[in-house]
PDB file of C-alpha atoms in Angstrom:
ATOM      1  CA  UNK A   1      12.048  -0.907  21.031  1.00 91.00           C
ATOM      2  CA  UNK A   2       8.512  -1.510  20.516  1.00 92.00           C
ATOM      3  CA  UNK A   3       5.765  -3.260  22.673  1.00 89.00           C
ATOM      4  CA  UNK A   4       2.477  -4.452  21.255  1.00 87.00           C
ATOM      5  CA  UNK A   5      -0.505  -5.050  23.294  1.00 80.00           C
ATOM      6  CA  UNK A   6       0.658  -7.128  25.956  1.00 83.00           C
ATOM      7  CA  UNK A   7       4.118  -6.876  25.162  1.00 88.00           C
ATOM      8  CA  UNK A   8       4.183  -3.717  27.438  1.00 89.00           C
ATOM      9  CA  UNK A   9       4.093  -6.059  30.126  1.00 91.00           C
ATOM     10  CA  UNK A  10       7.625  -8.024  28.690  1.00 92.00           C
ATOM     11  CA  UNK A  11       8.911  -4.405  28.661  1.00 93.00           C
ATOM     12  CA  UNK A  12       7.954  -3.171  32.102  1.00 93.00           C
ATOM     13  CA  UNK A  13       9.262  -6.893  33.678  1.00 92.00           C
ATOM     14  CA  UNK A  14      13.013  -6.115  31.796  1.00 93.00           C
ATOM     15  CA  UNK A  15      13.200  -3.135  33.600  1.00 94.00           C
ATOM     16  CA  UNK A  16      12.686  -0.745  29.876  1.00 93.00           C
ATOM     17  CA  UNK A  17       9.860   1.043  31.205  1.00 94.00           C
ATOM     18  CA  UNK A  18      10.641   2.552  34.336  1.00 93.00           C
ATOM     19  CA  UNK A  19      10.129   6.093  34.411  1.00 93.00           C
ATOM     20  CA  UNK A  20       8.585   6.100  31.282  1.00 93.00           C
ATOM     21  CA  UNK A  21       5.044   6.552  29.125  1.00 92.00           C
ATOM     22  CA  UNK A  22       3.701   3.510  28.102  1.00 92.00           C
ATOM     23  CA  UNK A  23       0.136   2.094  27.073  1.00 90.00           C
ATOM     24  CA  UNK A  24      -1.096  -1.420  27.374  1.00 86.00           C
ATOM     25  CA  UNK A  25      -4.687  -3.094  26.262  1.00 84.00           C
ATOM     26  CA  UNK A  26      -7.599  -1.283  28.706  1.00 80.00           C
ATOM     27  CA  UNK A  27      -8.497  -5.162  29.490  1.00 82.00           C
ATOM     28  CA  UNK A  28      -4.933  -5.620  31.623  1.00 83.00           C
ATOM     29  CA  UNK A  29      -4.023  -1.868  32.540  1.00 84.00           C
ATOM     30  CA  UNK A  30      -5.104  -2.234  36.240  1.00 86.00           C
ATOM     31  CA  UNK A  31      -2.939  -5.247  36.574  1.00 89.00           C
ATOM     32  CA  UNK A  32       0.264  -3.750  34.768  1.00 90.00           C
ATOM     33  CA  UNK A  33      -0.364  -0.372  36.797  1.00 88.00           C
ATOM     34  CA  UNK A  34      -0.587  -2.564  40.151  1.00 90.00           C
ATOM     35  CA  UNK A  35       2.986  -4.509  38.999  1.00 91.00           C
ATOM     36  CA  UNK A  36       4.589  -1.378  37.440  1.00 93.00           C
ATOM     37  CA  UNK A  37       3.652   1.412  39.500  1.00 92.00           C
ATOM     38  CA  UNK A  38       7.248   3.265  38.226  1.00 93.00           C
ATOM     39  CA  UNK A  39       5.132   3.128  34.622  1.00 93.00           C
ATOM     40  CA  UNK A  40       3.516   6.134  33.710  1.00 92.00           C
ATOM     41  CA  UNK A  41       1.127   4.113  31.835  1.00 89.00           C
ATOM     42  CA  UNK A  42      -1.818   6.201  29.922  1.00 87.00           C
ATOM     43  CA  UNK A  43      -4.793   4.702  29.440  1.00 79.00           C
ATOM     44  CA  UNK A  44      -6.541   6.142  27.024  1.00 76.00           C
ATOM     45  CA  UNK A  45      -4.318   6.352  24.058  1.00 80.00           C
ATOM     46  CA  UNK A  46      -3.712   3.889  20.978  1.00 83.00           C
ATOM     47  CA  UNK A  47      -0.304   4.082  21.082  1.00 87.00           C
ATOM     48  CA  UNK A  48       2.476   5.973  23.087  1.00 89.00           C
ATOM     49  CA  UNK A  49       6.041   7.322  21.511  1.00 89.00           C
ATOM     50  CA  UNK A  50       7.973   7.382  24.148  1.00 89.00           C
ATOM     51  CA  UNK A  51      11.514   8.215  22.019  1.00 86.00           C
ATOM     52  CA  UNK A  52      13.116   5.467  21.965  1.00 90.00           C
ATOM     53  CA  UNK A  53      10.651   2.469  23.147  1.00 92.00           C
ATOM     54  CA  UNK A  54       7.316   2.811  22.008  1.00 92.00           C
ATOM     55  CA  UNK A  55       4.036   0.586  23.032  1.00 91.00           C
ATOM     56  CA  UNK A  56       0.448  -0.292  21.551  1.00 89.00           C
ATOM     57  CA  UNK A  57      -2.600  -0.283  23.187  1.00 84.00           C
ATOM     58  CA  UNK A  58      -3.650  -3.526  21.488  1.00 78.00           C
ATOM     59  CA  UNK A  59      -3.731  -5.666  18.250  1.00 76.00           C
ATOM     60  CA  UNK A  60      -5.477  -2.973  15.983  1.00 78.00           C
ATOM     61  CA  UNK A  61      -3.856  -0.789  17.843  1.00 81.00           C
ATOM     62  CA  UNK A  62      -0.404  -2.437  16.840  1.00 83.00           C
ATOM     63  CA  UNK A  63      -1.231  -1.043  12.810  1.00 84.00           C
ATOM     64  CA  UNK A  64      -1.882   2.498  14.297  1.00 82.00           C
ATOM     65  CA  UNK A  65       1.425   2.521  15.771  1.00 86.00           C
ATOM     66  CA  UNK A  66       3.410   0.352  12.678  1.00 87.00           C
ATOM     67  CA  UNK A  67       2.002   3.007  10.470  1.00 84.00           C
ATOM     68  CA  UNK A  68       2.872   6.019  12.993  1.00 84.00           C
ATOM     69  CA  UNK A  69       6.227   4.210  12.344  1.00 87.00           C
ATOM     70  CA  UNK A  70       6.213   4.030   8.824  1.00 86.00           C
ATOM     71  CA  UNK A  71       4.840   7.612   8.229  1.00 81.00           C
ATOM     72  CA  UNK A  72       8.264   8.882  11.089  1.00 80.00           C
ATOM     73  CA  UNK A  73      10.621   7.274   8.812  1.00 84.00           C
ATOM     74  CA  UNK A  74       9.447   7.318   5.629  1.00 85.00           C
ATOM     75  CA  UNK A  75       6.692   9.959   4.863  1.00 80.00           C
ATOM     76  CA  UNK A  76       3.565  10.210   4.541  1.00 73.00           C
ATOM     77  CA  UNK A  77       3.681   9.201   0.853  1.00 75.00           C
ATOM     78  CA  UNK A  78       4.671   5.554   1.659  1.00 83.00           C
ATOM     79  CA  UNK A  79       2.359   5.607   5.215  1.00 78.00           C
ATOM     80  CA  UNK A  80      -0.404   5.793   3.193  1.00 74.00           C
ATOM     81  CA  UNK A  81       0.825   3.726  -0.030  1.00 77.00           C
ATOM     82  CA  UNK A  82       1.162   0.946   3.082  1.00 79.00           C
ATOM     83  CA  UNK A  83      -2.474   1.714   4.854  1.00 74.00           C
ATOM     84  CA  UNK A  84      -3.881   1.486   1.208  1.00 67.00           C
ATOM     85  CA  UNK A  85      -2.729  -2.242   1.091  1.00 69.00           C
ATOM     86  CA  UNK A  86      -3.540  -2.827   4.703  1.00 71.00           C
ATOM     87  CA  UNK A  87      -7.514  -1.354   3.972  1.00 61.00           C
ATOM     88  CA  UNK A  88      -7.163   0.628   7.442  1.00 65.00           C
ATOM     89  CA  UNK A  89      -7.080   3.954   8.337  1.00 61.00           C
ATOM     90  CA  UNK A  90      -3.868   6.379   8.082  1.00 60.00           C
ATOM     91  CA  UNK A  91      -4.954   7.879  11.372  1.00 58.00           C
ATOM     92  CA  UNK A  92      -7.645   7.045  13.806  1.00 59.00           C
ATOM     93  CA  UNK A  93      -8.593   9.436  16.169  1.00 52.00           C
ATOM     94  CA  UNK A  94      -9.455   9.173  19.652  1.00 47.00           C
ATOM     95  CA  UNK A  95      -8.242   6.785  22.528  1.00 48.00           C
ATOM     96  CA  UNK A  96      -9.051   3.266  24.009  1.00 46.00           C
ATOM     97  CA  UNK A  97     -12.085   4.643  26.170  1.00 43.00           C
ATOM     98  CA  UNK A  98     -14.754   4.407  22.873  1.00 36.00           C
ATOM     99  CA  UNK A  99     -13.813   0.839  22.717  1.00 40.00           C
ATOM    100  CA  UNK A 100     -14.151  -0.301  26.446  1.00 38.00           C
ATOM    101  CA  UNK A 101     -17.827   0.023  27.013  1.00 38.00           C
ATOM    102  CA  UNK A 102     -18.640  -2.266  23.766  1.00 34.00           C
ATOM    103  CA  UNK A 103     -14.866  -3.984  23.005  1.00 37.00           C
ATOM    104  CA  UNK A 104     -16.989  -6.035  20.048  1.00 37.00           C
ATOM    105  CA  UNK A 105     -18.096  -3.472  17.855  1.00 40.00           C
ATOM    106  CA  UNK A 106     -21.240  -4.352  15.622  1.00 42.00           C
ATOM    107  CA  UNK A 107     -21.020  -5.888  11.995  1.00 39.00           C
ATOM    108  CA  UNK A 108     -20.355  -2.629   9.414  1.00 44.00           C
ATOM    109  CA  UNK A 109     -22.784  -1.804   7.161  1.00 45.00           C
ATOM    110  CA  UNK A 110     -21.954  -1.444   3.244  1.00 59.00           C
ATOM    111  CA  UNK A 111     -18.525  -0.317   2.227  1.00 75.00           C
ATOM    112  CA  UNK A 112     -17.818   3.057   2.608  1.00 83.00           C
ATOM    113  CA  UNK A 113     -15.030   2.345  -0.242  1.00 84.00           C
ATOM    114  CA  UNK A 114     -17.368   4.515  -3.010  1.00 88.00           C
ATOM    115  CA  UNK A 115     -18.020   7.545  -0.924  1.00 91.00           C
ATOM    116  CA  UNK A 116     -14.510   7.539   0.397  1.00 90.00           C
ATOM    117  CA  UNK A 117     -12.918   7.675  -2.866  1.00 89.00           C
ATOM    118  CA  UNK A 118     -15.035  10.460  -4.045  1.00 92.00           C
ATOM    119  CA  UNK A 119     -14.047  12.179  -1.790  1.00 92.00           C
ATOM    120  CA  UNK A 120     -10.045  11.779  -1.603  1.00 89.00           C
ATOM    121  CA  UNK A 121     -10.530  13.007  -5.609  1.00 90.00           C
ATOM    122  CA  UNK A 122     -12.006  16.256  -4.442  1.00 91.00           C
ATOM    123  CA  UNK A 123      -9.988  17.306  -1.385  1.00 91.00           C
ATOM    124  CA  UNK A 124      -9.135  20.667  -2.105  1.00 90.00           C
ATOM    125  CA  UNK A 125     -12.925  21.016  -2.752  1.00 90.00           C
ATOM    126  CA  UNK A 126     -15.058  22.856   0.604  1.00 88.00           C
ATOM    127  CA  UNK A 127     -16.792  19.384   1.464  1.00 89.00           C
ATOM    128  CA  UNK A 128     -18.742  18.870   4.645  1.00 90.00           C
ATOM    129  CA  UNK A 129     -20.040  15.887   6.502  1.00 91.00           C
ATOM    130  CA  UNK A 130     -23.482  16.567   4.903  1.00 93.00           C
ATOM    131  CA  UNK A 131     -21.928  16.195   1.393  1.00 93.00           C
ATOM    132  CA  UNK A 132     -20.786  12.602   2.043  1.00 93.00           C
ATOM    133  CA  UNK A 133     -23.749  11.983   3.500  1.00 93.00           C
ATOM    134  CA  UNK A 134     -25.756  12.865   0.753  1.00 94.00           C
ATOM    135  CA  UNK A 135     -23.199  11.453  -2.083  1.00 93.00           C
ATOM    136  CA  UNK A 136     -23.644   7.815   0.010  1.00 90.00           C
ATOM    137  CA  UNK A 137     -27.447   8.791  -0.155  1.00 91.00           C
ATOM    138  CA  UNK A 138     -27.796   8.270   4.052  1.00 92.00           C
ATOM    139  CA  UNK A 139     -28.221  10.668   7.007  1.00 93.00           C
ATOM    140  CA  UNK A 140     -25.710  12.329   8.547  1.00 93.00           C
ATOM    141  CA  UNK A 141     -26.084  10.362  11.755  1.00 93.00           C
ATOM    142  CA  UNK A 142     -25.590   7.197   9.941  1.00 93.00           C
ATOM    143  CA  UNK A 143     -22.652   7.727   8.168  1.00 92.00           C
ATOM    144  CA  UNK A 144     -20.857   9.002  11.627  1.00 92.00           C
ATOM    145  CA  UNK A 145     -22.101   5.213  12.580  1.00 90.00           C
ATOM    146  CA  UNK A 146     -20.300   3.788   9.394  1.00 89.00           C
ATOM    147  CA  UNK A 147     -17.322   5.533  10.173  1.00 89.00           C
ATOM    148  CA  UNK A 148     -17.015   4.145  13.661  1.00 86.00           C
ATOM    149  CA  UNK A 149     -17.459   1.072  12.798  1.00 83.00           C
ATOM    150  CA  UNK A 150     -15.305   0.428   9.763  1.00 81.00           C
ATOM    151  CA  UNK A 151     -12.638   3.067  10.096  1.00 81.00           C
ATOM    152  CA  UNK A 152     -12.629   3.356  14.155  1.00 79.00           C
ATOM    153  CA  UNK A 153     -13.099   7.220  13.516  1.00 85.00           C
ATOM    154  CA  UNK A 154     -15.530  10.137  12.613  1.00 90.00           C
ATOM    155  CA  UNK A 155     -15.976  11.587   9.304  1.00 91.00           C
ATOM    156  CA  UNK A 156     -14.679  15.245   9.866  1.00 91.00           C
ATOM    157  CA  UNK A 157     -11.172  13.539  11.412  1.00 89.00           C
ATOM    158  CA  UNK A 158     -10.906  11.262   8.280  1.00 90.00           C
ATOM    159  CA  UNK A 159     -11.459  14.252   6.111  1.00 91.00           C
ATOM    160  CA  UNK A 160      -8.756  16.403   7.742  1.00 90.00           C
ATOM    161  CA  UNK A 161      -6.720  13.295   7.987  1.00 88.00           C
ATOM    162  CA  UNK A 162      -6.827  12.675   4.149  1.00 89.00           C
ATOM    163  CA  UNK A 163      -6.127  16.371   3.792  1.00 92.00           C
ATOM    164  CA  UNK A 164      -2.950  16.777   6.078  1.00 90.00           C
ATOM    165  CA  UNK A 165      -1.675  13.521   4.357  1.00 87.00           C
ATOM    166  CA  UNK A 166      -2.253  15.087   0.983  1.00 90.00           C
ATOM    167  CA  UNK A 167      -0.487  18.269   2.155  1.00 92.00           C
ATOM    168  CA  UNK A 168       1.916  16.160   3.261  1.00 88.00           C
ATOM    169  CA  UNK A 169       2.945  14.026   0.299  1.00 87.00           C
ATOM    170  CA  UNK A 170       2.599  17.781  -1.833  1.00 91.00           C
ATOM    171  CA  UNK A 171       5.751  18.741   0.399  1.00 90.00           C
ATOM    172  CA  UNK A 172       7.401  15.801   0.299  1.00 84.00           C
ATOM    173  CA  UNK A 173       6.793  16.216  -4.177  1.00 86.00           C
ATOM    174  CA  UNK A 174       8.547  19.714  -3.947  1.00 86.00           C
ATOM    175  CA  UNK A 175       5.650  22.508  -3.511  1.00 88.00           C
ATOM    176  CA  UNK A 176       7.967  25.162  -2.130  1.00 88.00           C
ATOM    177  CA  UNK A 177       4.724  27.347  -1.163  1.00 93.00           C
ATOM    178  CA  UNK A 178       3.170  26.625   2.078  1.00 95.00           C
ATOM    179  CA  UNK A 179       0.040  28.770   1.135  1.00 94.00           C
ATOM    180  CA  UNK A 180      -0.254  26.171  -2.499  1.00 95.00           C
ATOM    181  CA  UNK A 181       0.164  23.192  -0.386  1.00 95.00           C
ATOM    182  CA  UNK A 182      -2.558  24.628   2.104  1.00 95.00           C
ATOM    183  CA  UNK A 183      -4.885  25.606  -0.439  1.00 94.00           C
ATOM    184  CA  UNK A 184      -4.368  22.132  -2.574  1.00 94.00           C
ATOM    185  CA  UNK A 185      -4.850  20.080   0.374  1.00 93.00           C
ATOM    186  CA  UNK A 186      -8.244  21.791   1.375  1.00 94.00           C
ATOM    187  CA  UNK A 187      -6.424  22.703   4.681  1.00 94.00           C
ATOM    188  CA  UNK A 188      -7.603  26.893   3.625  1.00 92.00           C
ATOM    189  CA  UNK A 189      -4.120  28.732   5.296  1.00 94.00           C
ATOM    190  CA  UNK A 190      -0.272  28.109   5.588  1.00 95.00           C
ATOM    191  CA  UNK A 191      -1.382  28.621   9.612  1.00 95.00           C
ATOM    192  CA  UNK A 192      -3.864  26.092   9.281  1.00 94.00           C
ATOM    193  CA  UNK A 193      -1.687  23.997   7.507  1.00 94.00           C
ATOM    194  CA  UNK A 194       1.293  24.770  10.390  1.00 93.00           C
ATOM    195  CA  UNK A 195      -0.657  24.169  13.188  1.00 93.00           C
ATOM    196  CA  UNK A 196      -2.660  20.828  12.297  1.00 90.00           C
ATOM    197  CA  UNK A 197       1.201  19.104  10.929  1.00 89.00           C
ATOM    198  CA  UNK A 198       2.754  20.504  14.527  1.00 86.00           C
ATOM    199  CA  UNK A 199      -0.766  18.674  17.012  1.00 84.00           C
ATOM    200  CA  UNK A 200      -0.620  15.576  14.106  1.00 81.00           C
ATOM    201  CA  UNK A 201       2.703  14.855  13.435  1.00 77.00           C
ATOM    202  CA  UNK A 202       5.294  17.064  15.513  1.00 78.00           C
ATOM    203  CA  UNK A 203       6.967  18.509  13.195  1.00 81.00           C
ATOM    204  CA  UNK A 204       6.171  21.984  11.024  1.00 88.00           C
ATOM    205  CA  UNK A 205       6.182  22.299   7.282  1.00 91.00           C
ATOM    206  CA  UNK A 206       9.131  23.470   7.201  1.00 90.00           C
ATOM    207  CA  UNK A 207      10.838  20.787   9.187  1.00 86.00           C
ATOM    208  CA  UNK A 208       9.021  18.561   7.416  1.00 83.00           C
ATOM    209  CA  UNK A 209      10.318  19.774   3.956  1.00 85.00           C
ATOM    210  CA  UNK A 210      13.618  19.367   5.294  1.00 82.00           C
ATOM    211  CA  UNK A 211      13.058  16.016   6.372  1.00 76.00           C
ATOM    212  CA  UNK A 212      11.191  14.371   3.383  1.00 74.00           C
ATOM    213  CA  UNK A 213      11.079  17.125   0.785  1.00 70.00           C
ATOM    214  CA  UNK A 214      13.455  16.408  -2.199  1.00 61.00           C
TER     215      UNK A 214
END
């Protein structure tokens, strides 16, 4: 089952969420938590998988979670085949808290569309914050600003996103070596690789060959 935004709330009311980790929109959480104290509601996340019944933190926060979905069933091939179409992020970082204090964000500035394909053509490549910066031709500082305000997310965590889904869909095409898929994916080691697919995604390269490979 799956609860978006407020839908937490229809969850928690049927009785589904007792016991359990949930999320809801920051705007409500002190109401649900006062109706559902039995919730172990978290507050600061975008989304919450709880096994069986999962919940969104709000309607953005809805496509983090349908593409979490996507990427657990289906790979990370298709996740980002889907995000692609959707022009949002495969993976936001962070929690609800860098939203609260300003909920509106400000208007973006120019597309970050150029520099971010550059980039996804030279993953394997040792690139740096300071080389996007200076293939968009801005400072450092404002390109972090860009980031948060058209992707929801910083530069370095989009670049290791893009890599660990590039690592990701190498597995999934059949690179039996670990160490290749590492070094192809700009990810450096096979214990780099390991321990960035067990914090992102739960599972290890292994277990994720055995799941998607073919």
């Amino acid at each position: 089952m799956v609860g978006f935004c407020s839908g937490a709330f229809t969850l928690a009311e049927a009785g589904v969420l007792d016991g359990r980790r949930a999320t809801a929109h920051w705007q409500w959480a002190h109401s649900f938590q006062a109706r559902f104290p039995s919730v172990r509601l978290e507050t600061d996340v975008l989304f919450v998988d709880d096994g069986d019944v999962l919940t969104a933190a709000g309607s953005a926060a809805a496509l983090d979670l349908g593409l979490y979905i996507v990427r657990r069933d289906h790979g990370a091939e298709i996740a980002s085949s889907v995000s692609r179409r959707l022009v949002f992020a495969a993976h936001r970082d962070g929690g609800q808290r860098q939203f609260v204090e300003r909920p509106v964000p400000d208007p973006p500035d120019e597309s970050l569309g150029p520099v971010l394909a550059w980039a996804q053509e030279r993953l394997d490549a040792p690139l740096t914050v300071a080389d996007l910066a200076a293939h968009a031709a801005i400072s450092p500082a404002t390109l972090h600003r860009r980031f948060r305000a058209q992707l929801g997310t910083t530069p370095l965590a989009w670049l290791t996103g893009e890599r660990l889904a590039l690592a990701c869909r190498l597995i999934e095409r059949g690179e039996p070596r670990f160490e290749m898929v590492a070094r192809r994916s700009g990810l450096g080691t096979a214990a780099n690789l390991r321990a960035l697919m067990r914090r992102e995604i739960g599972l290890t390269p292994l277990e994720y060959r055995r799941r998607f490979g073919l």
